[in-house]
Amino acid sequence: MTRKITVAVVGATGQVGAVMLDFLAQSEVNADSVRCFASARSAGKTVIYRGAEVTVEDLATADLNGIDIALFSAGGATSASYAPKFTAAGAVVIDNSSHWRLDPEVPLVVSEVNPYAIAGAKKGIIANPNCTTMAAMPPLRVLHDAYGLTRLKIATYQATSGSGVHGVAELAGQLTELVKSGRIADLVRDGQAIPHAHPEVYAAAIAANVVPVAGGFVDDGSLETDEEQKLRNESRKILEIPKLLVAGTCVRVPVFTGHSLVVHAEFEHTVDVAEAQELLAKAPGVELCDMPNPRDAVGKNPSFVGRVRHDQSVPDGKGLVFFIANDNLRKGAALNAVQLAEIVARQLRA
């Protein structure tokens, strides 16, 4: 008899949790039962799974027995507190927060890149990478295998949905103010020509602007943000290059959904651009295209890669530059978690 699988979604009422439920409904997990959890203020609400209403349970008081796989998208503090409780009750946890990613006993996994790492889940927890790291890993995996990656310099252009619903609302509100003013062209000569409400989510206005900070500054004197450190540390762990040199600048841009990256990658060996393009065209989770951009990436799963060319600042043809666009709510968060759940479900049924 085929084993029945019960899946939990923790943070089911959130932005990513809703996308998780959509992917789960279409996935090969084939869950026989789905339970949804959130904080006490959301308990009792209903969410839709495969056309049926599912009542949201209070995470703090629920009975956790009988759950096989738990997908977490509820923040680091919640994951730190509750993931061990789910594993103690017998579940495999797939966590979307940053809390467990660098734990040596917790594999950090991109489904197309290092699925074999799941076997190292000594704590019963599997970590989902940060959304910007996630977008870069499928193309970098095949290039590293071919040429030996030694250094990354990356600039990210991160959408407001990466800050949750409040980031999206701040962009939408400021854009509405600009349109209502009827004087958008005045910004050509005076960036302060149109007053706007004081920013709450970002350090500066996000509409018709870019903010050179994504994430929060880390308290180590480096002036780096946590997003930039995640990019470095997670790339090293996923690609299994502990001493990989990584410099990143993470920027918030006036885009609703779809993170983009400019990647300067340096290698041990000379890169043939045509060969690199062929590798990228065949790489799982990658779609090679002429003009990758976030508007075209939204609602789609691959990392869209384009503008692949030699980095002219790197000697001997050992550098590549390329552009990536990816839906940060899909592969960047929910989709990878569900893909990992598919792998775990196959193992449970084996």
mmCIF file of C-alpha atoms in Angstrom:
data_model
loop_
_atom_site.group_PDB
_atom_site.id
_atom_site.type_symbol
_atom_site.label_atom_id
_atom_site.label_comp_id
_atom_site.label_asym_id
_atom_site.label_seq_id
_atom_site.Cartn_x
_atom_site.Cartn_y
_atom_site.Cartn_z
ATOM 1 C CA MET A 1 0.000 0.000 0.000
ATOM 2 C CA THR A 2 1.284 3.485 -0.910
ATOM 3 C CA ARG A 3 2.085 5.531 2.167
ATOM 4 C CA LYS A 4 -0.251 8.451 2.794
ATOM 5 C CA ILE A 5 1.420 11.834 3.203
ATOM 6 C CA THR A 6 0.249 14.705 5.408
ATOM 7 C CA VAL A 7 1.775 18.099 4.656
ATOM 8 C CA ALA A 8 1.672 21.182 6.852
ATOM 9 C CA VAL A 9 2.097 24.768 5.628
ATOM 10 C CA VAL A 10 3.243 27.080 8.421
ATOM 11 C CA GLY A 11 2.562 30.712 7.571
ATOM 12 C CA ALA A 12 -0.258 29.723 5.238
ATOM 13 C CA THR A 13 -1.955 33.132 5.339
ATOM 14 C CA GLY A 14 1.172 35.006 4.224
ATOM 15 C CA GLN A 15 2.279 36.080 0.762
ATOM 16 C CA VAL A 16 4.634 33.140 0.181
ATOM 17 C CA GLY A 17 2.433 30.673 2.058
ATOM 18 C CA ALA A 18 -0.383 31.275 -0.403
ATOM 19 C CA VAL A 19 1.939 30.562 -3.334
ATOM 20 C CA MET A 20 3.187 27.428 -1.565
ATOM 21 C CA LEU A 21 -0.372 26.123 -1.363
ATOM 22 C CA ASP A 22 -0.871 26.749 -5.084
ATOM 23 C CA PHE A 23 2.322 24.873 -5.985
ATOM 24 C CA LEU A 24 1.572 22.101 -3.534
ATOM 25 C CA ALA A 25 -1.814 21.539 -5.159
ATOM 26 C CA GLN A 26 -0.133 21.028 -8.550
ATOM 27 C CA SER A 27 2.877 19.077 -7.307
ATOM 28 C CA GLU A 28 3.914 15.447 -7.289
ATOM 29 C CA VAL A 29 3.824 15.444 -3.488
ATOM 30 C CA ASN A 30 0.244 14.175 -3.866
ATOM 31 C CA ALA A 31 -0.548 15.016 -0.264
ATOM 32 C CA ASP A 32 -3.443 13.027 1.139
ATOM 33 C CA SER A 33 -4.011 15.693 3.756
ATOM 34 C CA VAL A 34 -2.935 19.329 4.107
ATOM 35 C CA ARG A 35 -2.975 21.257 7.366
ATOM 36 C CA CYS A 36 -2.428 25.015 7.566
ATOM 37 C CA PHE A 37 -0.944 26.930 10.494
ATOM 38 C CA ALA A 38 -0.468 30.567 11.426
ATOM 39 C CA SER A 39 -0.363 32.782 14.497
ATOM 40 C CA ALA A 40 -3.307 33.099 16.870
ATOM 41 C CA ARG A 41 -4.599 36.234 15.121
ATOM 42 C CA SER A 42 -5.080 34.287 11.880
ATOM 43 C CA ALA A 43 -6.328 31.058 13.446
ATOM 44 C CA GLY A 44 -9.853 30.219 12.368
ATOM 45 C CA LYS A 45 -9.498 31.875 8.967
ATOM 46 C CA THR A 46 -9.758 29.698 5.899
ATOM 47 C CA VAL A 47 -7.457 29.286 2.913
ATOM 48 C CA ILE A 48 -8.164 27.487 -0.350
ATOM 49 C CA TYR A 49 -6.422 24.255 -1.287
ATOM 50 C CA ARG A 50 -7.539 22.407 -4.413
ATOM 51 C CA GLY A 51 -10.812 24.306 -4.413
ATOM 52 C CA ALA A 52 -11.704 23.450 -0.823
ATOM 53 C CA GLU A 53 -11.524 25.575 2.297
ATOM 54 C CA VAL A 54 -8.955 24.607 4.911
ATOM 55 C CA THR A 55 -9.254 26.111 8.388
ATOM 56 C CA VAL A 56 -6.070 27.683 9.685
ATOM 57 C CA GLU A 57 -4.876 26.257 12.996
ATOM 58 C CA ASP A 58 -3.168 28.156 15.818
ATOM 59 C CA LEU A 59 0.488 27.170 15.620
ATOM 60 C CA ALA A 60 1.007 27.664 19.355
ATOM 61 C CA THR A 61 -1.673 25.218 20.484
ATOM 62 C CA ALA A 62 -2.065 22.696 17.652
ATOM 63 C CA ASP A 63 -1.373 18.969 17.913
ATOM 64 C CA LEU A 64 1.589 18.340 15.589
ATOM 65 C CA ASN A 65 1.375 14.567 15.464
ATOM 66 C CA GLY A 66 0.796 12.819 12.138
ATOM 67 C CA ILE A 67 2.550 15.409 9.946
ATOM 68 C CA ASP A 68 5.106 14.028 7.478
ATOM 69 C CA ILE A 69 6.390 17.209 5.804
ATOM 70 C CA ALA A 70 6.141 20.777 7.102
ATOM 71 C CA LEU A 71 6.749 23.753 4.830
ATOM 72 C CA PHE A 72 7.695 26.840 6.862
ATOM 73 C CA SER A 73 7.319 30.411 5.629
ATOM 74 C CA ALA A 74 6.713 32.327 8.835
ATOM 75 C CA GLY A 75 9.981 34.093 9.677
ATOM 76 C CA GLY A 76 13.168 33.162 11.470
ATOM 77 C CA ALA A 77 11.891 33.458 15.033
ATOM 78 C CA THR A 78 8.978 31.145 14.310
ATOM 79 C CA SER A 79 11.236 28.641 12.562
ATOM 80 C CA ALA A 80 13.736 28.693 15.402
ATOM 81 C CA SER A 81 11.021 27.969 17.946
ATOM 82 C CA TYR A 82 8.717 25.586 16.098
ATOM 83 C CA ALA A 83 10.780 23.651 13.537
ATOM 84 C CA PRO A 84 12.304 21.436 16.286
ATOM 85 C CA LYS A 85 8.809 20.795 17.664
ATOM 86 C CA PHE A 86 7.633 19.576 14.253
ATOM 87 C CA THR A 87 10.673 17.329 13.803
ATOM 88 C CA ALA A 88 10.225 15.949 17.326
ATOM 89 C CA ALA A 89 6.673 15.010 16.316
ATOM 90 C CA GLY A 90 8.006 13.143 13.256
ATOM 91 C CA ALA A 91 7.923 15.678 10.420
ATOM 92 C CA VAL A 92 10.641 16.694 7.960
ATOM 93 C CA VAL A 93 10.787 20.489 7.971
ATOM 94 C CA ILE A 94 11.554 22.533 4.859
ATOM 95 C CA ASP A 95 12.243 26.041 6.088
ATOM 96 C CA ASN A 96 12.116 29.242 4.053
ATOM 97 C CA SER A 97 13.645 31.530 6.694
ATOM 98 C CA SER A 98 17.315 32.380 7.152
ATOM 99 C CA HIS A 99 17.538 30.847 10.617
ATOM 100 C CA TRP A 100 18.842 27.363 9.756
ATOM 101 C CA ARG A 101 20.699 27.999 6.501
ATOM 102 C CA LEU A 102 24.254 28.011 7.833
ATOM 103 C CA ASP A 103 23.760 25.284 10.422
ATOM 104 C CA PRO A 104 26.264 22.537 9.438
ATOM 105 C CA GLU A 105 23.669 19.864 10.243
ATOM 106 C CA VAL A 106 21.030 21.484 8.015
ATOM 107 C CA PRO A 107 21.459 21.139 4.232
ATOM 108 C CA LEU A 108 20.864 24.255 2.146
ATOM 109 C CA VAL A 109 19.320 22.970 -1.062
ATOM 110 C CA VAL A 110 18.310 24.144 -4.522
ATOM 111 C CA SER A 111 16.387 21.321 -6.168
ATOM 112 C CA GLU A 112 18.243 21.463 -9.514
ATOM 113 C CA VAL A 113 21.674 22.111 -7.998
ATOM 114 C CA ASN A 114 22.353 19.908 -4.945
ATOM 115 C CA PRO A 115 19.357 17.679 -4.170
ATOM 116 C CA TYR A 116 21.749 14.988 -2.889
ATOM 117 C CA ALA A 117 22.473 17.242 0.117
ATOM 118 C CA ILE A 118 19.079 16.370 1.582
ATOM 119 C CA ALA A 119 20.680 13.178 2.898
ATOM 120 C CA GLY A 120 22.615 15.328 5.383
ATOM 121 C CA ALA A 121 19.514 16.606 7.194
ATOM 122 C CA LYS A 122 20.659 15.362 10.606
ATOM 123 C CA LYS A 123 18.182 17.569 12.445
ATOM 124 C CA GLY A 124 15.278 16.704 10.155
ATOM 125 C CA ILE A 125 15.378 20.244 8.742
ATOM 126 C CA ILE A 126 16.148 21.304 5.163
ATOM 127 C CA ALA A 127 16.786 24.993 4.444
ATOM 128 C CA ASN A 128 15.586 26.983 1.456
ATOM 129 C CA PRO A 129 18.126 29.614 0.249
ATOM 130 C CA ASN A 130 17.554 33.340 0.084
ATOM 131 C CA CYS A 131 15.642 34.378 -3.031
ATOM 132 C CA THR A 132 18.545 36.231 -4.676
ATOM 133 C CA THR A 133 20.969 33.391 -3.999
ATOM 134 C CA MET A 134 18.386 30.973 -5.372
ATOM 135 C CA ALA A 135 18.158 32.768 -8.716
ATOM 136 C CA ALA A 136 21.922 32.631 -9.245
ATOM 137 C CA MET A 137 22.564 29.013 -8.302
ATOM 138 C CA PRO A 138 21.224 27.081 -11.347
ATOM 139 C CA PRO A 139 23.319 29.010 -13.898
ATOM 140 C CA LEU A 140 26.378 29.149 -11.655
ATOM 141 C CA ARG A 141 26.285 25.400 -10.983
ATOM 142 C CA VAL A 142 26.836 24.417 -14.613
ATOM 143 C CA LEU A 143 29.411 27.139 -15.178
ATOM 144 C CA HIS A 144 31.346 26.126 -12.072
ATOM 145 C CA ASP A 145 31.331 22.474 -13.129
ATOM 146 C CA ALA A 146 32.760 23.442 -16.514
ATOM 147 C CA TYR A 147 35.248 26.177 -15.649
ATOM 148 C CA GLY A 148 35.886 26.240 -11.883
ATOM 149 C CA LEU A 149 34.320 29.284 -10.208
ATOM 150 C CA THR A 150 36.723 31.409 -8.112
ATOM 151 C CA ARG A 151 35.104 34.807 -7.609
ATOM 152 C CA LEU A 152 31.677 36.466 -7.820
ATOM 153 C CA LYS A 153 30.813 40.143 -7.985
ATOM 154 C CA ILE A 154 27.061 40.616 -7.982
ATOM 155 C CA ALA A 155 24.709 43.595 -7.969
ATOM 156 C CA THR A 156 21.088 42.756 -7.229
ATOM 157 C CA TYR A 157 17.958 44.676 -8.157
ATOM 158 C CA GLN A 158 15.377 43.413 -5.688
ATOM 159 C CA ALA A 159 11.610 43.838 -5.986
ATOM 160 C CA THR A 160 9.435 45.257 -3.235
ATOM 161 C CA SER A 161 7.549 41.982 -2.752
ATOM 162 C CA GLY A 162 10.771 40.749 -1.188
ATOM 163 C CA SER A 163 9.811 42.995 1.741
ATOM 164 C CA GLY A 164 6.349 41.449 1.984
ATOM 165 C CA VAL A 165 2.967 43.068 1.510
ATOM 166 C CA HIS A 166 4.055 46.292 3.226
ATOM 167 C CA GLY A 167 6.819 46.866 0.700
ATOM 168 C CA VAL A 168 4.400 46.367 -2.184
ATOM 169 C CA ALA A 169 1.897 48.740 -0.563
ATOM 170 C CA GLU A 170 4.554 51.437 -0.107
ATOM 171 C CA LEU A 171 5.532 51.311 -3.782
ATOM 172 C CA ALA A 172 1.906 51.297 -4.924
ATOM 173 C CA GLY A 173 1.024 54.233 -2.668
ATOM 174 C CA GLN A 174 3.950 56.346 -3.809
ATOM 175 C CA LEU A 175 3.297 55.589 -7.480
ATOM 176 C CA THR A 176 -0.329 56.637 -6.996
ATOM 177 C CA GLU A 177 0.804 59.913 -5.443
ATOM 178 C CA LEU A 178 3.071 60.607 -8.406
ATOM 179 C CA VAL A 179 0.315 59.946 -10.950
ATOM 180 C CA LYS A 180 -2.221 62.031 -9.047
ATOM 181 C CA SER A 181 0.173 64.966 -8.932
ATOM 182 C CA GLY A 182 0.072 65.312 -12.712
ATOM 183 C CA ARG A 183 3.628 66.627 -12.562
ATOM 184 C CA ILE A 184 5.805 63.535 -12.925
ATOM 185 C CA ALA A 185 7.989 65.229 -15.549
ATOM 186 C CA ASP A 186 9.027 67.798 -12.933
ATOM 187 C CA LEU A 187 11.225 65.096 -11.423
ATOM 188 C CA VAL A 188 13.537 65.546 -14.420
ATOM 189 C CA ARG A 189 14.904 68.752 -12.892
ATOM 190 C CA ASP A 190 14.055 68.419 -9.203
ATOM 191 C CA GLY A 191 13.936 65.079 -7.412
ATOM 192 C CA GLN A 192 11.968 66.688 -4.577
ATOM 193 C CA ALA A 193 9.455 68.456 -6.832
ATOM 194 C CA ILE A 194 6.627 66.166 -5.767
ATOM 195 C CA PRO A 195 6.286 65.696 -1.997
ATOM 196 C CA HIS A 196 5.650 62.164 -0.792
ATOM 197 C CA ALA A 197 4.687 60.575 2.469
ATOM 198 C CA HIS A 198 7.588 59.676 4.745
ATOM 199 C CA PRO A 199 8.873 56.213 3.777
ATOM 200 C CA GLU A 200 8.077 53.546 6.363
ATOM 201 C CA VAL A 201 9.462 50.336 4.836
ATOM 202 C CA TYR A 202 12.483 51.733 3.001
ATOM 203 C CA ALA A 203 15.173 54.258 3.870
ATOM 204 C CA ALA A 204 14.130 56.532 1.005
ATOM 205 C CA ALA A 205 11.290 56.870 -1.488
ATOM 206 C CA ILE A 206 11.051 53.755 -3.652
ATOM 207 C CA ALA A 207 8.825 55.043 -6.485
ATOM 208 C CA ALA A 208 10.837 56.540 -9.389
ATOM 209 C CA ASN A 209 13.949 55.800 -7.367
ATOM 210 C CA VAL A 210 16.363 53.080 -6.258
ATOM 211 C CA VAL A 211 17.453 52.502 -2.673
ATOM 212 C CA PRO A 212 21.034 51.196 -2.275
ATOM 213 C CA VAL A 213 20.086 48.998 0.669
ATOM 214 C CA ALA A 214 18.156 45.729 0.577
ATOM 215 C CA GLY A 215 17.845 44.081 3.962
ATOM 216 C CA GLY A 216 19.246 45.411 7.218
ATOM 217 C CA PHE A 217 22.797 46.436 8.061
ATOM 218 C CA VAL A 218 24.708 43.814 10.017
ATOM 219 C CA ASP A 219 26.283 44.824 13.318
ATOM 220 C CA ASP A 220 29.912 44.049 12.526
ATOM 221 C CA GLY A 221 31.197 47.353 11.182
ATOM 222 C CA SER A 222 31.395 46.095 7.586
ATOM 223 C CA LEU A 223 28.537 48.301 6.273
ATOM 224 C CA GLU A 224 27.181 45.187 4.575
ATOM 225 C CA THR A 225 23.550 44.179 4.757
ATOM 226 C CA ASP A 226 22.292 40.778 5.785
ATOM 227 C CA GLU A 227 21.170 40.241 2.178
ATOM 228 C CA GLU A 228 24.741 40.732 0.986
ATOM 229 C CA GLN A 229 26.147 38.363 3.590
ATOM 230 C CA LYS A 230 23.506 35.754 2.737
ATOM 231 C CA LEU A 231 24.564 35.958 -0.898
ATOM 232 C CA ARG A 232 28.182 35.216 0.054
ATOM 233 C CA ASN A 233 27.668 32.560 2.696
ATOM 234 C CA GLU A 234 24.867 30.677 0.968
ATOM 235 C CA SER A 235 26.658 30.582 -2.395
ATOM 236 C CA ARG A 236 29.675 29.017 -0.715
ATOM 237 C CA LYS A 237 27.578 26.361 1.001
ATOM 238 C CA ILE A 238 25.357 25.404 -1.950
ATOM 239 C CA LEU A 239 28.172 25.273 -4.507
ATOM 240 C CA GLU A 240 30.509 23.621 -1.981
ATOM 241 C CA ILE A 241 33.243 26.218 -2.478
ATOM 242 C CA PRO A 242 34.076 27.251 1.104
ATOM 243 C CA LYS A 243 36.590 29.930 0.100
ATOM 244 C CA LEU A 244 34.673 31.389 -2.837
ATOM 245 C CA LEU A 245 35.296 35.140 -3.063
ATOM 246 C CA VAL A 246 31.959 36.967 -3.184
ATOM 247 C CA ALA A 247 31.234 40.709 -3.227
ATOM 248 C CA GLY A 248 27.626 41.807 -3.480
ATOM 249 C CA THR A 249 25.610 45.013 -3.388
ATOM 250 C CA CYS A 250 21.893 44.480 -2.875
ATOM 251 C CA VAL A 251 19.614 47.259 -4.112
ATOM 252 C CA ARG A 252 15.855 47.749 -3.773
ATOM 253 C CA VAL A 253 14.162 48.922 -6.979
ATOM 254 C CA PRO A 254 10.624 50.111 -7.873
ATOM 255 C CA VAL A 255 9.462 46.719 -9.152
ATOM 256 C CA PHE A 256 6.594 44.786 -7.597
ATOM 257 C CA THR A 257 7.874 41.236 -8.151
ATOM 258 C CA GLY A 258 10.942 39.821 -9.862
ATOM 259 C CA HIS A 259 14.498 40.051 -8.540
ATOM 260 C CA SER A 260 17.298 40.698 -11.026
ATOM 261 C CA LEU A 261 21.056 40.269 -10.747
ATOM 262 C CA VAL A 262 24.106 41.368 -12.693
ATOM 263 C CA VAL A 263 26.703 38.641 -12.199
ATOM 264 C CA HIS A 264 30.436 39.035 -12.820
ATOM 265 C CA ALA A 265 31.882 35.524 -12.465
ATOM 266 C CA GLU A 266 35.577 34.629 -12.599
ATOM 267 C CA PHE A 267 36.904 31.116 -13.259
ATOM 268 C CA GLU A 268 40.052 29.031 -13.107
ATOM 269 C CA HIS A 269 39.843 28.253 -16.814
ATOM 270 C CA THR A 270 39.251 30.284 -19.954
ATOM 271 C CA VAL A 271 35.581 30.460 -20.874
ATOM 272 C CA ASP A 272 34.268 29.930 -24.380
ATOM 273 C CA VAL A 273 31.166 32.149 -24.485
ATOM 274 C CA ALA A 274 29.341 30.084 -27.098
ATOM 275 C CA GLU A 275 29.982 26.920 -25.084
ATOM 276 C CA ALA A 276 28.835 28.661 -21.892
ATOM 277 C CA GLN A 277 25.604 29.677 -23.605
ATOM 278 C CA GLU A 278 25.020 26.086 -24.676
ATOM 279 C CA LEU A 279 25.552 24.906 -21.103
ATOM 280 C CA LEU A 280 23.123 27.497 -19.786
ATOM 281 C CA ALA A 281 20.527 26.638 -22.420
ATOM 282 C CA LYS A 282 20.538 23.018 -21.222
ATOM 283 C CA ALA A 283 20.820 23.718 -17.491
ATOM 284 C CA PRO A 284 17.876 22.631 -15.292
ATOM 285 C CA GLY A 285 16.003 25.635 -13.935
ATOM 286 C CA VAL A 286 17.526 28.051 -16.474
ATOM 287 C CA GLU A 287 16.032 29.666 -19.548
ATOM 288 C CA LEU A 288 18.471 31.438 -21.840
ATOM 289 C CA CYS A 289 16.917 34.467 -23.539
ATOM 290 C CA ASP A 290 17.842 37.722 -25.228
ATOM 291 C CA MET A 291 16.291 40.170 -22.783
ATOM 292 C CA PRO A 292 15.663 38.803 -19.278
ATOM 293 C CA ASN A 293 13.613 41.207 -17.178
ATOM 294 C CA PRO A 294 11.405 40.996 -14.079
ATOM 295 C CA ARG A 295 8.105 41.788 -15.818
ATOM 296 C CA ASP A 296 8.570 38.790 -18.097
ATOM 297 C CA ALA A 297 9.785 36.580 -15.235
ATOM 298 C CA VAL A 298 6.753 37.090 -12.984
ATOM 299 C CA GLY A 299 4.535 34.031 -12.861
ATOM 300 C CA LYS A 300 7.217 31.808 -14.375
ATOM 301 C CA ASN A 301 9.615 29.370 -12.753
ATOM 302 C CA PRO A 302 13.100 29.512 -14.368
ATOM 303 C CA SER A 303 16.020 31.816 -13.779
ATOM 304 C CA PHE A 304 16.005 33.790 -17.025
ATOM 305 C CA VAL A 305 19.586 34.431 -18.128
ATOM 306 C CA GLY A 306 20.842 36.673 -20.899
ATOM 307 C CA ARG A 307 23.485 39.179 -22.061
ATOM 308 C CA VAL A 308 26.138 36.492 -21.577
ATOM 309 C CA ARG A 309 29.538 37.894 -22.532
ATOM 310 C CA HIS A 310 33.171 37.995 -21.543
ATOM 311 C CA ASP A 311 34.072 40.216 -18.612
ATOM 312 C CA GLN A 312 36.637 42.467 -20.275
ATOM 313 C CA SER A 313 38.239 43.324 -16.915
ATOM 314 C CA VAL A 314 39.325 39.713 -16.308
ATOM 315 C CA PRO A 315 42.497 38.525 -18.099
ATOM 316 C CA ASP A 316 42.723 35.516 -20.400
ATOM 317 C CA GLY A 317 38.990 35.243 -21.030
ATOM 318 C CA LYS A 318 38.396 33.793 -17.564
ATOM 319 C CA GLY A 319 35.445 36.013 -16.718
ATOM 320 C CA LEU A 320 31.791 36.131 -17.699
ATOM 321 C CA VAL A 321 29.098 38.776 -17.220
ATOM 322 C CA PHE A 322 25.408 37.954 -17.435
ATOM 323 C CA PHE A 323 21.998 39.176 -16.281
ATOM 324 C CA ILE A 324 19.412 37.114 -14.383
ATOM 325 C CA ALA A 325 15.716 37.770 -13.747
ATOM 326 C CA ASN A 326 13.600 35.502 -11.556
ATOM 327 C CA ASP A 327 10.216 35.524 -9.809
ATOM 328 C CA ASN A 328 11.237 35.853 -6.167
ATOM 329 C CA LEU A 329 7.899 34.533 -4.866
ATOM 330 C CA ARG A 330 8.022 31.390 -6.990
ATOM 331 C CA LYS A 331 11.413 29.718 -7.450
ATOM 332 C CA GLY A 332 12.870 32.293 -5.096
ATOM 333 C CA ALA A 333 10.759 30.945 -2.249
ATOM 334 C CA ALA A 334 7.663 28.778 -2.630
ATOM 335 C CA LEU A 335 8.509 26.649 -5.665
ATOM 336 C CA ASN A 336 11.863 25.383 -4.417
ATOM 337 C CA ALA A 337 10.318 24.444 -1.077
ATOM 338 C CA VAL A 338 7.639 22.381 -2.808
ATOM 339 C CA GLN A 339 10.208 20.797 -5.145
ATOM 340 C CA LEU A 340 12.170 19.710 -2.085
ATOM 341 C CA ALA A 341 8.933 18.354 -0.603
ATOM 342 C CA GLU A 342 8.492 16.264 -3.762
ATOM 343 C CA ILE A 343 11.925 14.712 -3.212
ATOM 344 C CA VAL A 344 11.169 14.009 0.448
ATOM 345 C CA ALA A 345 7.746 12.550 -0.399
ATOM 346 C CA ARG A 346 9.324 10.149 -2.907
ATOM 347 C CA GLN A 347 11.787 9.034 -0.252
ATOM 348 C CA LEU A 348 9.019 8.509 2.313
ATOM 349 C CA ARG A 349 7.033 6.397 -0.144
ATOM 350 C CA ALA A 350 10.031 4.355 -1.311
#
